[in-house]
Amino acid sequence: MSIDALRTRYQAAGQDHLFKFWSQLSEVERASLTGQLESLDIERVNRIYKKAIGSESAASTSDSPAESIEPLPKGASDAVGVIQKDAEWRRIGLEAIARGEVGVLLMAGGQGTRLGSSAPKGCYDIGLPSHKSLFQYQAERITRLQTVAEQEAGKPVGSVVIPWYVMTSGPTRRETETYFSSHSYFGLDPKNVIIFEQGTLPCLTMDGKVLLESPYHVAVAPDGNGGLYAATRSPISPKDPSRTVLSDLAARKVLYVHAYCVDNCLVRVADPVFLGYSIQKQADCAAKVVPKTHPTESVGVVARRGSKFSVVEYSEISKEQAERRDSETGDLTFRAGNIANHFYTTTFLNEVEAFEEELAFHIARKKIPHIDLESGELVKPSKPNGMKLEMFVFDVFPFTERFAVLEVARNEEFSPLKNAPGTGSDDPETSRRDLIAQHKRFLEQAGATVNDEVEIEISPLVSYAGEGLESVKGKTFTKSGYVEHVEELDVLA
């Protein structure tokens, strides 16, 4: 596109201030700005801004009727814990894995800033005896699950593949790629680990004008974990514009996808129980949830907003609603704590584009450094001066035709890493504690005794969810340690 045509386009969009410093730029700087502005869908940015502002305004207008918020209806959810049902769901899930019908989408764009690290959060070591990172733990769970599926389906070694699609952000992509390659993809075949990048959106002033980070570069920010959907349609690499995550899933004939966040050390990657439940329910989208610990816990819940499934923020639920309990079970009625752990059919993922324009982005008002258009100086504001627009991964829930919810035990499946060491909750120490406690339960459920104060870490390559430990029955473990092979447990007894 010629520079005149580009300026005309931005002028029509009311964003031609981005050329303010054009006459002062070098040829290299002009090329940089031109490239960024050509790749930016400025008309879409304007639409997103107007939709976000309109939705926010409508939500805050007292005379607009609020949609009723109701707990999940009977039959829309189920829970693990019934041996026969769990076994049936696991069988269905493992069979789908063995047929090559399952892929995994990992949301791994965040940096470990709160943890005191600038590295991608998946590189973080929570202090286990093995010193394995979150990425390594999840990779090894995939390896083990592939083996379990092969064994139970009677398939040859190495014949079952669970492709792993790792979504990074701009700042974390290169370091993530380097980390995986330098660790030989933790034993996985590199062609089955597909690293791609979520999109960005320009940072805007409060009245929707795009901010400049420098005279020749637009200020941008990641588009939220809900950017997952658009990212699956974007080229995985500029070298091959035709290859996207969606096209790769299609080429592999993947029918079902498990998506989750990197910061949960207990996550069951491609969990066959969750997959089997969702497949049996014929869901096009499903959510795994954990029960709220108490009525006022600051967590969004999966519920109904009007006639649609949605994630309702804790601030939207009244005290009376939060404390309401089921008359039969005594459980909280609004109990389905959202943990960003989802199932999709690939058919549904392909349908998102058709309704994505209807989704309203959320506004985060932030302090955004920018170039002053008059002085050309960099301004570092002391209070919020602009907005970042982001979509949440659960924003698609209201658009599902067949939605399902599976409740799982928090101590078995959810221990997020959010806070700095020493915080006391959702930090590296609680993550480590919860994982070691789970491994103790694995051994005890297999018939062993683990003495107090003994800490045993079991490699995911040994056991995915407690299976494969039959040999420990009747043994008492008196020593702490880390085991990479089941035979090594004998040394600790």
XYZ file of C-alpha atoms in Angstrom:
493
model
C 0.000 0.000 0.000
C 1.357 3.437 -0.895
C 1.998 5.867 1.940
C -0.671 8.222 0.562
C -3.258 5.438 0.551
C -2.249 4.412 4.073
C -2.584 7.977 5.354
C -5.973 8.325 3.672
C -7.147 5.119 5.337
C -6.012 6.288 8.788
C -7.500 9.727 8.185
C -10.864 8.144 7.416
C -10.567 6.189 10.661
C -9.774 9.348 12.638
C -6.314 8.065 13.541
C -4.043 10.071 11.221
C -2.255 11.627 14.223
C -0.018 8.548 14.027
C 1.795 10.294 11.128
C 2.519 13.380 13.260
C 6.299 12.850 13.267
C 6.580 11.449 9.731
C 8.720 14.319 8.408
C 11.250 13.806 11.203
C 11.699 10.058 10.721
C 14.593 8.304 9.014
C 13.896 5.885 6.152
C 14.351 2.942 8.520
C 11.928 4.453 11.045
C 9.395 5.217 8.314
C 9.583 1.622 7.125
C 9.029 0.393 10.682
C 5.955 2.589 11.219
C 4.535 1.797 7.789
C 4.882 -1.934 8.395
C 3.097 -1.717 11.721
C 0.264 0.457 10.406
C -0.258 -1.756 7.342
C -0.585 -4.862 9.515
C -3.003 -3.149 11.900
C -6.723 -3.475 11.157
C -7.500 0.055 12.301
C -11.183 -0.160 11.374
C -11.511 -3.248 13.620
C -9.741 -1.392 16.432
C -12.330 1.393 16.182
C -15.177 -1.132 16.193
C -13.741 -2.900 19.249
C -13.389 0.407 21.098
C -16.962 1.478 20.349
C -18.359 -1.934 21.305
C -16.362 -2.013 24.569
C -17.393 1.515 25.555
C -21.013 0.836 24.615
C -21.153 -2.393 26.629
C -19.537 -0.760 29.642
C -21.971 2.144 29.450
C -24.983 -0.147 29.119
C -23.863 -2.192 32.107
C -23.556 0.896 34.289
C -26.856 2.484 33.261
C -29.322 1.926 36.072
C -32.397 2.059 33.829
C -31.198 -0.782 31.574
C -32.734 -4.061 32.799
C -30.043 -6.343 34.225
C -30.146 -9.946 33.134
C -30.920 -12.281 35.998
C -28.002 -14.275 37.393
C -28.847 -17.826 38.351
C -26.775 -20.841 39.436
C -26.171 -23.706 37.056
C -29.389 -25.626 36.382
C -29.684 -29.276 37.384
C -28.264 -31.515 34.686
C -25.856 -28.906 33.309
C -23.031 -30.097 35.519
C -21.602 -33.219 37.075
C -18.763 -34.047 39.439
C -15.988 -36.591 39.620
C -15.981 -39.005 42.535
C -18.271 -41.842 41.450
C -15.917 -44.695 40.558
C -18.016 -46.207 37.767
C -18.718 -42.876 36.065
C -15.113 -41.716 36.359
C -13.890 -44.994 34.850
C -16.327 -44.725 31.941
C -15.348 -41.123 31.180
C -11.669 -42.076 31.409
C -12.194 -44.957 28.981
C -13.951 -42.712 26.452
C -11.241 -40.076 26.772
C -8.347 -42.510 26.436
C -9.928 -44.075 23.359
C -10.181 -40.639 21.715
C -6.522 -39.973 22.606
C -5.478 -43.355 21.208
C -7.280 -42.539 17.924
C -5.305 -39.289 17.626
C -8.410 -37.136 18.082
C -7.132 -34.964 20.962
C -4.951 -31.842 20.968
C -3.904 -29.471 23.748
C -3.873 -25.655 23.787
C -1.696 -24.077 26.460
C -2.111 -20.400 27.362
C 1.460 -19.475 28.287
C 1.841 -15.814 27.372
C 2.515 -14.468 30.846
C 5.847 -13.532 32.369
C 6.779 -14.359 35.950
C 6.958 -10.682 36.899
C 5.140 -11.090 40.218
C 7.454 -14.006 40.989
C 10.528 -11.849 40.519
C 11.332 -13.293 37.095
C 11.162 -11.785 33.622
C 11.180 -15.262 32.043
C 7.974 -16.887 30.726
C 6.006 -18.204 33.693
C 6.201 -21.755 32.338
C 9.980 -21.705 32.911
C 9.470 -21.204 36.643
C 10.819 -23.714 39.187
C 8.453 -23.942 42.184
C 11.161 -25.575 44.319
C 10.492 -29.282 43.840
C 13.307 -31.748 44.594
C 13.615 -32.344 40.827
C 13.710 -28.599 40.076
C 11.539 -29.233 37.026
C 9.772 -26.220 35.552
C 6.027 -25.980 34.945
C 6.671 -26.528 31.220
C 8.623 -29.720 31.910
C 5.965 -31.113 34.244
C 3.262 -30.579 31.643
C 5.366 -32.007 28.812
C 6.051 -35.141 30.835
C 2.372 -35.542 31.668
C 1.683 -35.582 27.919
C 4.420 -38.189 27.400
C 3.012 -40.411 30.143
C -0.567 -40.064 28.907
C 0.475 -41.055 25.382
C 2.026 -44.208 26.886
C -1.050 -44.996 28.990
C -3.304 -44.608 25.924
C -1.030 -46.895 23.872
C -0.985 -49.555 26.578
C -4.738 -49.555 27.187
C -5.564 -49.535 23.461
C -2.932 -52.139 22.616
C -1.149 -49.818 20.192
C 2.580 -49.800 19.315
C 5.005 -47.702 21.362
C 5.282 -44.192 19.934
C 2.126 -44.455 17.830
C -0.098 -42.155 19.939
C 0.464 -38.419 19.616
C -1.114 -35.566 21.568
C -0.075 -32.372 19.729
C 0.714 -29.487 22.082
C -0.040 -25.940 20.913
C 1.765 -23.441 23.147
C 0.424 -19.866 22.923
C 2.982 -17.245 23.876
C 2.857 -13.457 23.808
C 5.186 -11.179 21.852
C 7.583 -10.691 24.795
C 7.722 -14.424 25.645
C 7.744 -16.175 22.263
C 11.454 -16.176 21.501
C 12.463 -17.140 25.034
C 9.852 -19.908 25.092
C 11.108 -21.309 21.769
C 14.712 -21.179 23.016
C 13.756 -22.829 26.306
C 12.013 -25.734 24.594
C 14.748 -26.299 22.026
C 17.547 -26.076 24.615
C 15.771 -28.751 26.674
C 15.109 -30.980 23.638
C 11.361 -30.393 24.036
C 11.488 -32.460 27.235
C 11.415 -35.666 25.234
C 8.502 -34.757 22.973
C 8.886 -34.755 19.189
C 9.475 -31.108 18.163
C 7.041 -31.408 15.273
C 4.264 -32.071 17.789
C 5.035 -28.973 19.891
C 3.668 -25.976 18.001
C 4.590 -22.603 19.486
C 2.484 -19.662 18.308
C 1.730 -16.140 19.412
C -1.370 -14.355 20.638
C -2.261 -11.073 19.010
C -1.934 -7.537 20.279
C -4.166 -4.479 20.183
C -3.088 -0.837 20.269
C -3.255 1.029 23.561
C -5.809 3.841 23.344
C -6.517 7.160 24.984
C -9.760 7.389 26.940
C -11.461 8.714 23.788
C -10.197 5.954 21.532
C -7.114 7.489 19.917
C -4.170 5.141 19.339
C -1.135 5.977 21.487
C 2.422 6.128 20.173
C 5.149 4.404 22.171
C 7.782 6.233 20.131
C 7.520 8.591 17.133
C 7.609 5.543 14.845
C 5.985 2.780 16.914
C 2.426 2.264 18.161
C 1.992 1.238 21.812
C 0.451 -2.233 21.918
C -0.578 -4.790 24.548
C -1.622 -8.476 24.394
C -5.334 -8.940 23.662
C -6.040 -11.097 26.750
C -6.297 -14.875 27.077
C -9.423 -14.652 24.929
C -7.047 -13.712 22.121
C -6.574 -17.468 21.915
C -9.384 -17.736 19.371
C -8.086 -15.174 16.893
C -4.557 -16.528 17.378
C -5.640 -19.997 16.210
C -6.554 -18.414 12.851
C -3.305 -16.451 12.444
C -0.183 -17.832 10.754
C 1.967 -19.861 13.157
C 5.029 -18.457 11.405
C 5.493 -15.623 8.889
C 7.424 -18.124 6.758
C 4.221 -20.070 6.031
C 1.135 -17.780 6.022
C -1.191 -20.675 5.164
C -0.443 -22.758 8.267
C -2.488 -21.895 11.346
C -3.326 -23.770 14.521
C -6.775 -24.522 13.092
C -5.353 -25.815 9.814
C -2.808 -27.930 11.710
C -5.562 -29.414 13.893
C -7.525 -30.226 10.734
C -4.508 -31.821 9.044
C -4.025 -34.054 12.099
C -7.770 -34.864 12.191
C -8.035 -33.642 15.794
C -11.674 -33.446 16.951
C -11.292 -32.365 20.586
C -9.092 -29.815 22.321
C -8.177 -29.283 25.958
C -7.157 -25.700 26.842
C -5.651 -24.541 30.121
C -3.334 -21.969 31.755
C 0.349 -22.619 32.388
C 0.412 -21.547 36.044
C -1.458 -24.526 37.550
C 1.060 -27.133 38.753
C -1.700 -29.733 39.303
C -3.260 -29.442 35.846
C -4.139 -32.757 34.221
C -3.098 -32.047 30.656
C -5.521 -33.645 28.165
C -7.341 -35.145 31.154
C -9.068 -38.263 29.775
C -11.810 -38.046 32.421
C -12.743 -34.477 31.430
C -12.461 -35.341 27.736
C -14.628 -38.430 28.128
C -17.248 -36.543 30.141
C -17.428 -33.771 27.535
C -17.568 -36.217 24.615
C -20.304 -38.262 26.303
C -22.322 -35.079 26.915
C -21.808 -34.131 23.234
C -20.650 -30.715 24.421
C -19.190 -28.266 21.924
C -17.574 -26.429 24.854
C -17.152 -27.414 28.498
C -15.550 -26.005 31.630
C -13.800 -27.741 34.474
C -14.513 -26.041 37.822
C -13.643 -26.402 41.495
C -16.021 -25.743 44.403
C -15.653 -22.343 46.044
C -13.985 -22.588 49.445
C -16.365 -20.087 51.072
C -19.182 -17.729 49.983
C -17.007 -14.615 49.667
C -14.027 -16.195 47.892
C -12.845 -13.756 45.204
C -13.330 -16.029 42.216
C -15.628 -15.916 39.210
C -18.212 -18.677 38.973
C -19.730 -20.464 36.017
C -23.440 -19.667 36.136
C -26.357 -18.513 33.986
C -26.782 -14.907 32.943
C -30.268 -14.684 31.515
C -30.613 -17.756 29.311
C -26.899 -18.131 28.591
C -23.976 -19.793 30.332
C -21.392 -17.304 31.507
C -18.636 -16.627 34.015
C -20.015 -14.208 36.597
C -17.491 -12.198 38.600
C -17.766 -12.398 42.379
C -18.496 -8.646 42.508
C -21.660 -9.209 40.448
C -23.204 -11.619 42.950
C -25.059 -10.258 45.947
C -24.203 -11.348 49.491
C -27.515 -13.199 49.657
C -26.779 -15.059 46.429
C -23.220 -15.875 47.490
C -24.431 -17.412 50.765
C -27.371 -19.334 49.280
C -27.127 -23.099 49.745
C -28.805 -26.124 48.216
C -31.534 -27.375 50.574
C -30.655 -31.024 49.875
C -26.851 -31.049 49.844
C -25.957 -27.931 51.801
C -23.555 -26.919 49.037
C -23.291 -23.314 47.863
C -25.581 -22.811 44.890
C -23.059 -20.461 43.263
C -20.126 -22.814 43.768
C -18.617 -23.524 40.341
C -15.289 -21.685 40.649
C -13.813 -20.868 37.249
C -10.221 -22.114 36.702
C -9.736 -21.422 32.944
C -9.696 -25.132 32.084
C -11.794 -25.860 29.013
C -12.835 -28.437 26.432
C -13.728 -27.568 22.843
C -14.611 -29.420 19.714
C -12.517 -28.213 16.799
C -15.816 -27.585 15.024
C -16.668 -25.002 17.692
C -13.223 -23.376 17.505
C -13.769 -22.916 13.783
C -17.171 -21.308 14.437
C -15.860 -18.608 16.804
C -14.895 -16.286 13.955
C -18.548 -16.032 12.890
C -19.664 -14.465 16.191
C -16.422 -12.878 17.418
C -17.556 -9.380 16.379
C -20.442 -9.746 18.856
C -18.064 -10.221 21.773
C -17.312 -7.073 23.747
C -13.706 -6.565 24.763
C -13.078 -5.619 28.377
C -11.483 -2.276 29.224
C -8.483 -2.105 31.553
C -7.574 1.491 32.387
C -3.817 1.733 32.876
C -0.860 4.087 33.158
C 0.530 3.886 29.619
C 3.842 5.566 28.701
C 3.435 7.435 25.409
C 4.812 10.174 23.182
C 3.244 13.603 23.657
C 2.032 14.704 20.216
C 2.911 18.342 20.828
C 6.349 18.101 22.402
C 7.482 14.740 21.039
C 8.648 13.846 24.568
C 8.032 10.524 26.304
C 5.412 10.865 29.039
C 5.305 8.426 31.980
C 1.940 9.118 33.617
C 1.354 8.885 37.368
C -2.316 7.911 37.001
C -4.307 5.944 34.396
C -4.316 7.834 31.121
C -5.457 5.235 28.649
C -6.882 1.805 28.100
C -5.892 -1.664 27.071
C -8.559 -3.840 25.496
C -8.690 -7.544 26.172
C -10.974 -10.507 25.714
C -11.323 -13.316 28.231
C -11.176 -16.943 27.185
C -14.618 -17.598 28.718
C -16.333 -14.848 26.706
C -17.439 -17.495 24.184
C -19.520 -19.447 26.719
C -22.804 -17.617 25.970
C -22.471 -18.630 22.308
C -22.258 -22.381 22.885
C -25.103 -24.625 21.805
C -24.236 -27.542 24.110
C -22.320 -26.498 27.220
C -21.265 -28.740 30.111
C -19.513 -28.287 33.448
C -17.443 -30.836 35.374
C -16.559 -30.205 39.007
C -13.272 -31.659 40.254
C -11.475 -31.679 43.592
C -9.407 -28.554 44.149
C -6.630 -30.375 46.029
C -6.212 -32.780 43.101
C -6.397 -30.392 40.167
C -5.972 -26.717 41.019
C -3.061 -24.911 42.658
C -2.369 -21.689 40.737
C 0.915 -19.800 40.850
C 0.000 -16.114 41.049
C 1.918 -14.467 43.874
C 5.471 -13.756 44.977
C 7.364 -16.250 47.152
C 6.375 -15.980 50.802
C 2.901 -14.559 50.150
C 1.206 -17.545 51.773
C -1.373 -18.251 49.080
C -1.095 -19.159 45.407
C 2.676 -18.822 45.605
C 5.611 -21.166 44.826
C 5.528 -22.666 48.326
C 1.810 -23.535 48.164
C 2.257 -24.970 44.663
C 5.118 -27.167 45.865
C 3.176 -28.199 48.981
C 0.083 -29.162 47.004
C 2.009 -31.233 44.453
C 4.013 -33.128 47.102
C 0.775 -33.757 49.073
C -0.834 -35.192 45.952
C 2.062 -37.586 45.406
C 1.690 -38.775 49.004
C -1.993 -39.514 48.288
C -1.017 -41.408 45.119
C 1.204 -43.706 47.207
C -1.367 -44.126 49.974
C -4.143 -44.904 47.486
C -1.874 -47.594 46.023
C -1.663 -49.212 49.467
C 1.551 -47.735 50.875
C 2.208 -45.869 54.121
C 4.143 -42.587 54.015
C 5.602 -41.451 57.327
C 5.015 -37.923 58.583
C 7.556 -35.363 57.328
C 8.499 -37.641 54.407
C 8.283 -35.852 51.046
C 8.362 -37.925 47.875
C 8.144 -36.414 44.418
C 7.021 -38.814 41.701
C 7.939 -37.936 38.118
C 4.967 -37.484 35.766
C 6.762 -40.062 33.592
C 6.055 -42.624 36.334
C 2.403 -41.780 36.995
C -0.090 -39.391 35.381
C -2.840 -39.596 38.007
C -1.826 -42.302 40.468
C -1.781 -45.260 38.082
C 1.228 -47.576 37.716
C 2.144 -47.668 41.415
C 0.815 -51.130 42.249
C 4.276 -52.319 43.379
C 4.234 -50.083 46.492
C 1.334 -51.892 48.155
C 2.192 -52.772 51.756
C 5.396 -50.731 51.838
C 6.206 -47.995 54.326
C 8.194 -45.010 53.118
C 10.596 -43.524 55.633
C 12.867 -41.406 53.411
C 12.218 -38.324 51.289
C 13.342 -38.169 47.675
C 12.587 -37.842 43.997
C 11.838 -40.826 41.754
C 12.182 -40.841 37.978
C 11.468 -44.601 37.678
C 9.036 -46.662 39.732
C 11.817 -49.019 40.846
C 13.540 -46.126 42.624
C 10.729 -46.077 45.184
C 12.253 -49.182 46.812
C 15.231 -47.093 47.986
C 12.900 -44.791 49.954
C 11.025 -47.568 51.754
